């Protein structure tokens, strides 16, 4: 037993961070204690404020402390495009691409075996958001996994009868890297989705 | 701009942790917000308590919130052995080996170019600790770097006249790994410090 109780508690608490094990937590705790106590206090305050203050956007359901998130509150965005994603972190990823339409955040993906049906992940809210908005196209940007595909397929079935354009983000080979390192399924998608080159 | 202010502040605050960049901080912040708010609050409390409550042990100068650290307060340890290390994290490392003597923690190593002389790293306190104690041996466990060696050499010069046994932790090849991956300096030390094998 070589750390005092407060230090031990701090090390244990740091281990809830993703990717942080015993050794990393020790290094973090001792570095903060020895080098940056004011930074540690700022982190404590930011954590407490965020854990207590952050809720969900009323319209798109991403994480925010306001009634509307920055994307929903921005009047200059394209109101005809809705991008459906699985989680708040995906909003950030899509935002990085320069997309400037609106968002809707599901709570994960359909997973009937885990008891996650359409209601659990927010499909009814998505349908009423689409009914309320003036969207002409809904882009389904769920993850390219079996569950993400199934979720996209289910949503498309619900929305196509409403006369909207429903699209799915393209599957294909990612930029960079080498073709022989790409898995067979991805390569098959890339071949099937090939496009003519016009010069 | 796609995160709300509280989330952005949390991400910035997390980046003071060693080894945590923008991407990792984002992942940590969103995981805490989406999955473990009570864990995040516990972390905030532990951080605040530790940053405000932890000071230094009166006797060995390691980090602790009490007047004496667990090692100094333990009456069952060997009072004839003193292990001198460079930082509190080294106390933990030596403790793991099963060492059960006493400790003294320097504030780093001698570094005249940075203005860190004997007073700055706590040599006078070490001398008075040795004078007060009943030590028969002082083990110098500063880091095996040029500065750590110089610091150990300086301390040895101060303590040898007092009639104590002064020892330095052994240099040699670390356990595991392969000989051709060991650097030349270490291998030279290992050869020079070779020991006869008795069966």
Coordinates of C-alpha atoms in Angstrom, one line a residue:
Chain A
X1 CA 0.0 0.0 0.0
X2 CA 2.0 3.0 -1.1
X3 CA -0.4 5.7 -2.2
X4 CA -2.4 7.7 0.4
X5 CA -6.3 7.3 0.2
X6 CA -7.0 10.5 -1.8
X7 CA -4.4 9.6 -4.4
X8 CA -5.7 6.0 -4.6
X9 CA -9.3 7.3 -5.1
X10 CA -8.1 9.6 -7.9
X11 CA -6.3 6.8 -9.7
X12 CA -9.4 4.6 -9.4
X13 CA -11.7 7.4 -10.7
X14 CA -9.4 8.1 -13.7
X15 CA -9.8 4.5 -14.8
X16 CA -13.3 5.1 -15.9
X17 CA -11.9 7.1 -18.9
X18 CA -11.8 5.0 -22.1
X19 CA -8.4 3.5 -22.8
X20 CA -7.0 4.3 -19.3
X21 CA -5.6 1.4 -17.3
X22 CA -3.9 1.3 -13.9
X23 CA -0.5 2.4 -15.1
X24 CA -1.8 5.3 -17.2
X25 CA -4.1 6.4 -14.4
X26 CA -1.2 6.5 -12.0
X27 CA 0.9 8.6 -14.4
X28 CA -2.0 11.0 -14.9
X29 CA -2.7 11.4 -11.2
X30 CA 0.9 12.0 -10.2
X31 CA 1.6 14.3 -13.1
X32 CA -1.4 16.5 -12.2
X33 CA -0.4 16.5 -8.5
X34 CA 3.2 17.3 -9.2
X35 CA 3.0 19.7 -12.1
X36 CA -0.4 21.1 -12.8
X37 CA -2.8 21.4 -9.9
X38 CA -4.6 24.4 -11.3
X39 CA -5.2 22.4 -14.6
X40 CA -6.5 19.5 -12.5
X41 CA -8.9 21.8 -10.7
X42 CA -10.1 23.3 -14.0
X43 CA -10.7 19.8 -15.3
X44 CA -12.7 18.9 -12.1
X45 CA -14.9 22.0 -12.6
X46 CA -15.4 21.4 -16.3
X47 CA -16.3 17.8 -15.6
X48 CA -18.8 18.6 -12.9
X49 CA -20.4 21.4 -15.0
X50 CA -20.7 19.2 -18.1
X51 CA -22.0 16.1 -16.3
X52 CA -24.7 18.2 -14.6
X53 CA -25.4 20.7 -17.3
X54 CA -25.4 18.9 -20.6
X55 CA -28.6 17.5 -21.9
X56 CA -30.0 16.8 -25.4
X57 CA -31.0 19.1 -28.2
X58 CA -34.8 19.3 -28.4
X59 CA -34.7 19.0 -32.2
X60 CA -31.8 16.8 -33.3
X61 CA -31.1 15.1 -29.9
X62 CA -27.4 15.6 -29.9
X63 CA -25.6 16.5 -26.7
X64 CA -25.8 20.2 -25.7
X65 CA -26.5 22.3 -22.6
X66 CA -28.9 24.5 -24.5
X67 CA -32.4 23.9 -25.8
X68 CA -31.1 23.8 -29.3
X69 CA -27.6 22.6 -30.3
X70 CA -25.3 25.0 -32.4
X71 CA -26.3 23.1 -35.6
X72 CA -30.1 23.4 -35.0
X73 CA -29.8 27.0 -33.8
X74 CA -27.9 28.2 -36.9
X75 CA -30.4 29.8 -39.4
X76 CA -27.9 29.7 -42.3
X77 CA -28.0 25.9 -42.8
X78 CA -29.7 24.0 -45.5
X79 CA -33.2 23.1 -44.3
X80 CA -33.9 20.7 -47.1
X81 CA -31.2 18.1 -46.1
X82 CA -31.5 15.9 -43.1
X83 CA -28.6 13.6 -42.0
X84 CA -29.5 10.7 -39.7
X85 CA -26.6 9.4 -37.5
X86 CA -26.3 6.9 -34.7
X87 CA -24.6 9.0 -32.0
X88 CA -23.5 12.6 -31.1
X89 CA -19.9 11.9 -32.1
X90 CA -21.0 11.1 -35.6
X91 CA -22.5 14.6 -35.9
X92 CA -19.0 15.9 -35.3
X93 CA -17.5 13.5 -37.9
X94 CA -20.0 14.5 -40.6
X95 CA -19.6 18.2 -39.7
X96 CA -15.9 17.9 -40.4
X97 CA -16.7 17.0 -44.0
X98 CA -18.3 20.4 -44.6
X99 CA -21.9 19.1 -44.6
X100 CA -24.2 22.0 -43.7
X101 CA -27.7 20.5 -43.6
X102 CA -29.6 19.4 -40.4
X103 CA -29.1 16.4 -38.2
X104 CA -31.1 13.8 -36.4
X105 CA -29.3 11.6 -33.8
X106 CA -30.7 8.1 -33.1
X107 CA -29.9 6.3 -29.9
X108 CA -27.7 3.6 -31.4
X109 CA -29.0 1.1 -33.9
X110 CA -31.9 -1.4 -34.0
X111 CA -31.0 -4.6 -32.1
X112 CA -34.1 -6.8 -31.5
X113 CA -32.0 -9.4 -29.6
X114 CA -31.1 -6.7 -27.0
X115 CA -34.7 -5.4 -26.9
X116 CA -33.9 -2.3 -28.9
X117 CA -36.8 -1.8 -31.3
X118 CA -37.8 1.3 -33.3
X119 CA -39.1 3.1 -30.2
X120 CA -36.0 2.6 -28.2
X121 CA -33.7 4.2 -30.7
X122 CA -36.1 7.1 -31.5
X123 CA -37.6 6.3 -34.9
X124 CA -41.0 7.8 -33.9
X125 CA -39.2 11.1 -33.1
X126 CA -37.4 10.9 -36.4
X127 CA -40.7 10.5 -38.3
X128 CA -42.3 13.5 -36.6
X129 CA -39.1 15.5 -37.1
X130 CA -39.4 14.7 -40.9
X131 CA -43.1 15.5 -40.9
X132 CA -42.4 18.9 -39.2
X133 CA -39.5 19.9 -41.4
X134 CA -39.3 20.9 -45.1
X135 CA -36.8 18.2 -46.0
X136 CA -36.5 17.0 -49.6
X137 CA -33.7 14.5 -48.9
X138 CA -32.9 12.3 -45.9
X139 CA -29.3 11.0 -45.8
X140 CA -28.9 7.8 -43.8
X141 CA -25.4 7.9 -42.3
X142 CA -25.7 5.1 -39.8
X143 CA -22.5 3.0 -39.3
X144 CA -21.5 0.6 -42.2
X145 CA -22.1 -2.4 -40.0
X146 CA -24.8 -5.1 -40.2
X147 CA -26.8 -3.4 -37.6
X148 CA -26.3 0.1 -39.1
X149 CA -27.4 -1.2 -42.5
X150 CA -30.5 -2.9 -41.0
X151 CA -31.4 0.4 -39.3
X152 CA -30.9 2.4 -42.5
X153 CA -33.0 -0.1 -44.4
X154 CA -35.8 0.1 -41.8
X155 CA -35.8 3.9 -41.8
X156 CA -35.9 3.9 -45.6
X157 CA -38.9 1.7 -45.6
X158 CA -40.7 4.1 -43.3
X159 CA -39.8 7.3 -45.2
X160 CA -39.9 6.3 -48.9
X161 CA -43.8 6.2 -48.9
X162 CA -43.7 9.9 -47.8
X163 CA -42.3 10.9 -51.2
X164 CA -38.8 12.0 -50.0
X165 CA -35.5 11.2 -51.6
X166 CA -33.8 8.8 -49.2
X167 CA -30.1 8.2 -49.7
X168 CA -27.4 6.1 -48.0
X169 CA -23.7 7.2 -47.7
X170 CA -21.5 5.4 -50.3
X171 CA -19.6 2.2 -49.6
X172 CA -16.3 1.7 -51.3
X173 CA -12.6 1.7 -50.8
X174 CA -11.3 4.4 -48.3
X175 CA -8.8 7.0 -49.5
X176 CA -5.2 6.1 -49.0
X177 CA -3.9 2.7 -48.2
X178 CA -3.5 -0.3 -50.6
X179 CA -6.1 -2.3 -52.4
X180 CA -4.9 -5.7 -51.2
X181 CA -5.4 -4.5 -47.6
X182 CA -9.1 -3.7 -48.2
X183 CA -11.5 -6.5 -47.1
X184 CA -13.4 -8.4 -49.7
X185 CA -16.9 -7.1 -48.8
X186 CA -15.7 -3.5 -49.1
X187 CA -14.0 -4.2 -52.4
X188 CA -17.2 -6.0 -53.7
X189 CA -19.2 -2.9 -52.8
X190 CA -16.6 -0.6 -54.5
X191 CA -16.8 -2.7 -57.7
X192 CA -20.6 -2.9 -57.7
X193 CA -20.8 0.9 -57.1
X194 CA -18.2 1.8 -59.8
X195 CA -18.7 5.0 -61.8
X196 CA -18.0 5.9 -65.4
X197 CA -15.1 8.4 -65.8
X198 CA -15.8 11.3 -68.1
X199 CA -12.9 13.4 -69.2
Chain B
X1 CA -18.3 24.7 -34.6
X2 CA -20.2 21.6 -33.6
X3 CA -19.9 21.1 -29.9
X4 CA -21.7 23.3 -27.4
X5 CA -19.5 25.4 -25.0
X6 CA -19.6 23.2 -22.0
X7 CA -18.6 20.1 -24.0
X8 CA -15.8 22.1 -25.8
X9 CA -14.5 23.3 -22.4
X10 CA -14.5 19.7 -21.1
X11 CA -12.6 18.5 -24.2
X12 CA -10.0 21.3 -23.7
X13 CA -9.7 20.5 -20.0
X14 CA -9.1 16.8 -20.7
X15 CA -6.2 17.6 -22.9
X16 CA -4.0 18.5 -19.9
X17 CA -3.9 14.8 -19.1
X18 CA -0.6 13.3 -20.3
X19 CA -0.9 11.5 -23.6
X20 CA -4.4 12.8 -24.3
X21 CA -4.8 14.7 -27.6
X22 CA -7.8 16.3 -29.3
X23 CA -9.3 13.0 -30.6
X24 CA -8.9 11.1 -27.4
X25 CA -10.3 14.0 -25.4
X26 CA -13.4 14.1 -27.6
X27 CA -13.9 10.3 -27.2
X28 CA -13.5 10.6 -23.4
X29 CA -15.9 13.5 -23.1
X30 CA -18.6 12.0 -25.2
X31 CA -18.3 8.6 -23.6
X32 CA -18.6 10.1 -20.1
X33 CA -21.6 12.2 -21.2
X34 CA -23.4 9.3 -23.0
X35 CA -22.6 6.4 -20.8
X36 CA -21.3 7.3 -17.3
X37 CA -22.3 10.6 -15.9
X38 CA -22.1 9.4 -12.3
X39 CA -18.5 8.1 -13.0
X40 CA -17.7 11.5 -14.5
X41 CA -19.0 13.3 -11.3
X42 CA -17.1 10.9 -9.1
X43 CA -13.9 11.8 -11.1
X44 CA -14.6 15.5 -10.8
X45 CA -14.9 15.1 -7.0
X46 CA -11.8 13.0 -6.6
X47 CA -9.9 15.4 -8.7
X48 CA -11.0 18.4 -6.7
X49 CA -10.3 16.7 -3.4
X50 CA -6.9 15.5 -4.4
X51 CA -5.8 18.7 -6.0
X52 CA -6.7 20.7 -2.9
X53 CA -6.0 18.1 -0.2
X54 CA -2.8 16.3 -1.2
X55 CA 0.5 17.8 0.1
X56 CA 3.9 16.3 1.0
X57 CA 4.9 13.9 3.7
X58 CA 6.8 15.8 6.5
X59 CA 9.5 13.1 6.7
X60 CA 10.1 11.6 3.2
X61 CA 8.4 14.3 1.1
X62 CA 6.3 12.0 -1.1
X63 CA 2.8 13.0 -2.0
X64 CA 0.2 12.4 0.7
X65 CA -2.7 14.2 2.3
X66 CA -1.6 13.3 5.8
X67 CA 1.3 14.6 7.9
X68 CA 3.1 11.3 7.3
X69 CA 2.7 9.0 4.3
X70 CA 1.8 5.4 4.7
X71 CA 5.4 4.3 4.4
X72 CA 6.7 6.7 7.1
X73 CA 3.8 6.0 9.4
X74 CA 4.3 2.2 9.3
X75 CA 6.2 1.2 12.5
X76 CA 7.0 -2.3 11.1
X77 CA 9.5 -1.1 8.4
X78 CA 13.3 -1.4 8.5
X79 CA 14.6 1.8 10.1
X80 CA 18.2 1.0 9.1
X81 CA 17.7 1.3 5.3
X82 CA 17.0 4.6 3.5
X83 CA 16.2 4.6 -0.2
X84 CA 16.7 8.0 -2.0
X85 CA 14.5 8.5 -5.1
X86 CA 13.8 11.4 -7.5
X87 CA 10.1 11.5 -7.4
X88 CA 6.9 10.1 -5.7
X89 CA 6.2 7.8 -8.6
X90 CA 9.6 6.1 -7.9
X91 CA 8.5 5.3 -4.4
X92 CA 5.7 3.3 -5.9
X93 CA 8.1 1.5 -8.3
X94 CA 10.5 0.6 -5.5
X95 CA 7.7 -0.4 -3.2
X96 CA 6.5 -3.0 -5.9
X97 CA 9.9 -4.8 -5.5
X98 CA 9.1 -5.7 -1.9
X99 CA 11.6 -3.1 -0.4
X100 CA 10.5 -2.4 3.2
X101 CA 12.9 0.3 4.4
X102 CA 12.3 4.1 4.5
X103 CA 12.3 6.6 1.7
X104 CA 13.5 10.1 0.9
X105 CA 12.1 11.8 -2.2
X106 CA 14.3 14.5 -3.9
X107 CA 12.7 17.1 -6.1
X108 CA 14.2 15.9 -9.3
X109 CA 17.9 15.8 -10.0
X110 CA 20.8 18.3 -9.9
X111 CA 20.8 20.4 -13.0
X112 CA 23.2 23.4 -12.6
X113 CA 22.3 24.8 -16.1
X114 CA 18.6 25.1 -15.0
X115 CA 19.6 26.6 -11.7
X116 CA 18.8 23.5 -9.8
X117 CA 21.5 23.2 -7.1
X118 CA 21.6 21.0 -4.0
X119 CA 19.2 23.3 -2.1
X120 CA 16.6 23.2 -4.9
X121 CA 16.3 19.4 -4.9
X122 CA 16.4 19.0 -1.1
X123 CA 19.9 17.7 -0.3
X124 CA 20.0 19.7 3.0
X125 CA 16.7 18.1 4.0
X126 CA 18.2 14.7 3.1
X127 CA 21.3 15.3 5.2
X128 CA 19.2 16.3 8.2
X129 CA 16.9 13.3 7.7
X130 CA 20.0 11.0 7.7
X131 CA 21.4 12.8 10.8
X132 CA 18.0 12.3 12.6
X133 CA 17.6 8.7 11.6
X134 CA 19.3 5.5 12.7
X135 CA 20.2 4.4 9.1
X136 CA 23.2 2.1 8.5
X137 CA 22.8 2.1 4.7
X138 CA 21.6 4.7 2.2
X139 CA 20.6 3.3 -1.2
X140 CA 20.8 5.8 -4.0
X141 CA 17.9 5.0 -6.5
X142 CA 18.0 8.0 -8.7
X143 CA 17.4 7.4 -12.4
X144 CA 20.1 5.7 -14.5
X145 CA 20.6 8.9 -16.5
X146 CA 23.6 11.3 -16.6
X147 CA 21.8 13.7 -14.3
X148 CA 20.7 10.9 -12.0
X149 CA 24.2 9.5 -11.8
X150 CA 25.6 12.9 -11.1
X151 CA 23.1 13.5 -8.3
X152 CA 23.9 10.1 -6.8
X153 CA 27.6 10.8 -6.9
X154 CA 27.1 14.2 -5.2
X155 CA 25.0 12.7 -2.4
X156 CA 27.5 9.9 -2.0
X157 CA 30.3 12.5 -1.5
X158 CA 28.3 14.2 1.2
X159 CA 27.3 11.0 3.1
X160 CA 30.4 8.8 2.9
X161 CA 32.3 10.9 5.4
X162 CA 29.5 10.2 7.9
X163 CA 30.5 6.6 8.1
X164 CA 27.4 5.2 6.4
X165 CA 27.3 2.5 3.8
X166 CA 26.2 4.2 0.6
X167 CA 25.1 2.0 -2.3
X168 CA 23.8 2.6 -5.8
X169 CA 21.3 0.3 -7.5
X170 CA 22.9 -2.1 -10.0
X171 CA 23.3 -1.3 -13.7
X172 CA 23.0 -4.2 -16.1
X173 CA 20.9 -5.9 -18.7
X174 CA 17.1 -5.9 -17.9
X175 CA 15.3 -9.2 -17.5
X176 CA 13.6 -10.5 -20.7
X177 CA 14.4 -9.2 -24.2
X178 CA 17.5 -10.0 -26.2
X179 CA 21.1 -9.1 -25.8
X180 CA 21.5 -7.6 -29.2
X181 CA 18.7 -5.1 -28.4
X182 CA 20.5 -3.8 -25.3
X183 CA 22.5 -0.6 -25.9
X184 CA 26.3 -0.6 -25.7
X185 CA 26.5 1.4 -22.5
X186 CA 24.2 -0.9 -20.6
X187 CA 26.0 -4.0 -21.9
X188 CA 29.4 -2.5 -20.9
X189 CA 28.1 -1.9 -17.3
X190 CA 26.7 -5.5 -17.3
X191 CA 30.1 -6.9 -18.3
X192 CA 32.0 -4.7 -15.9
X193 CA 29.7 -5.7 -13.1
X194 CA 29.7 -9.4 -13.8
X195 CA 29.5 -11.8 -10.9
X196 CA 31.0 -15.3 -10.4
X197 CA 28.6 -18.1 -10.5
X198 CA 28.8 -20.6 -7.6
X199 CA 27.0 -23.9 -7.9

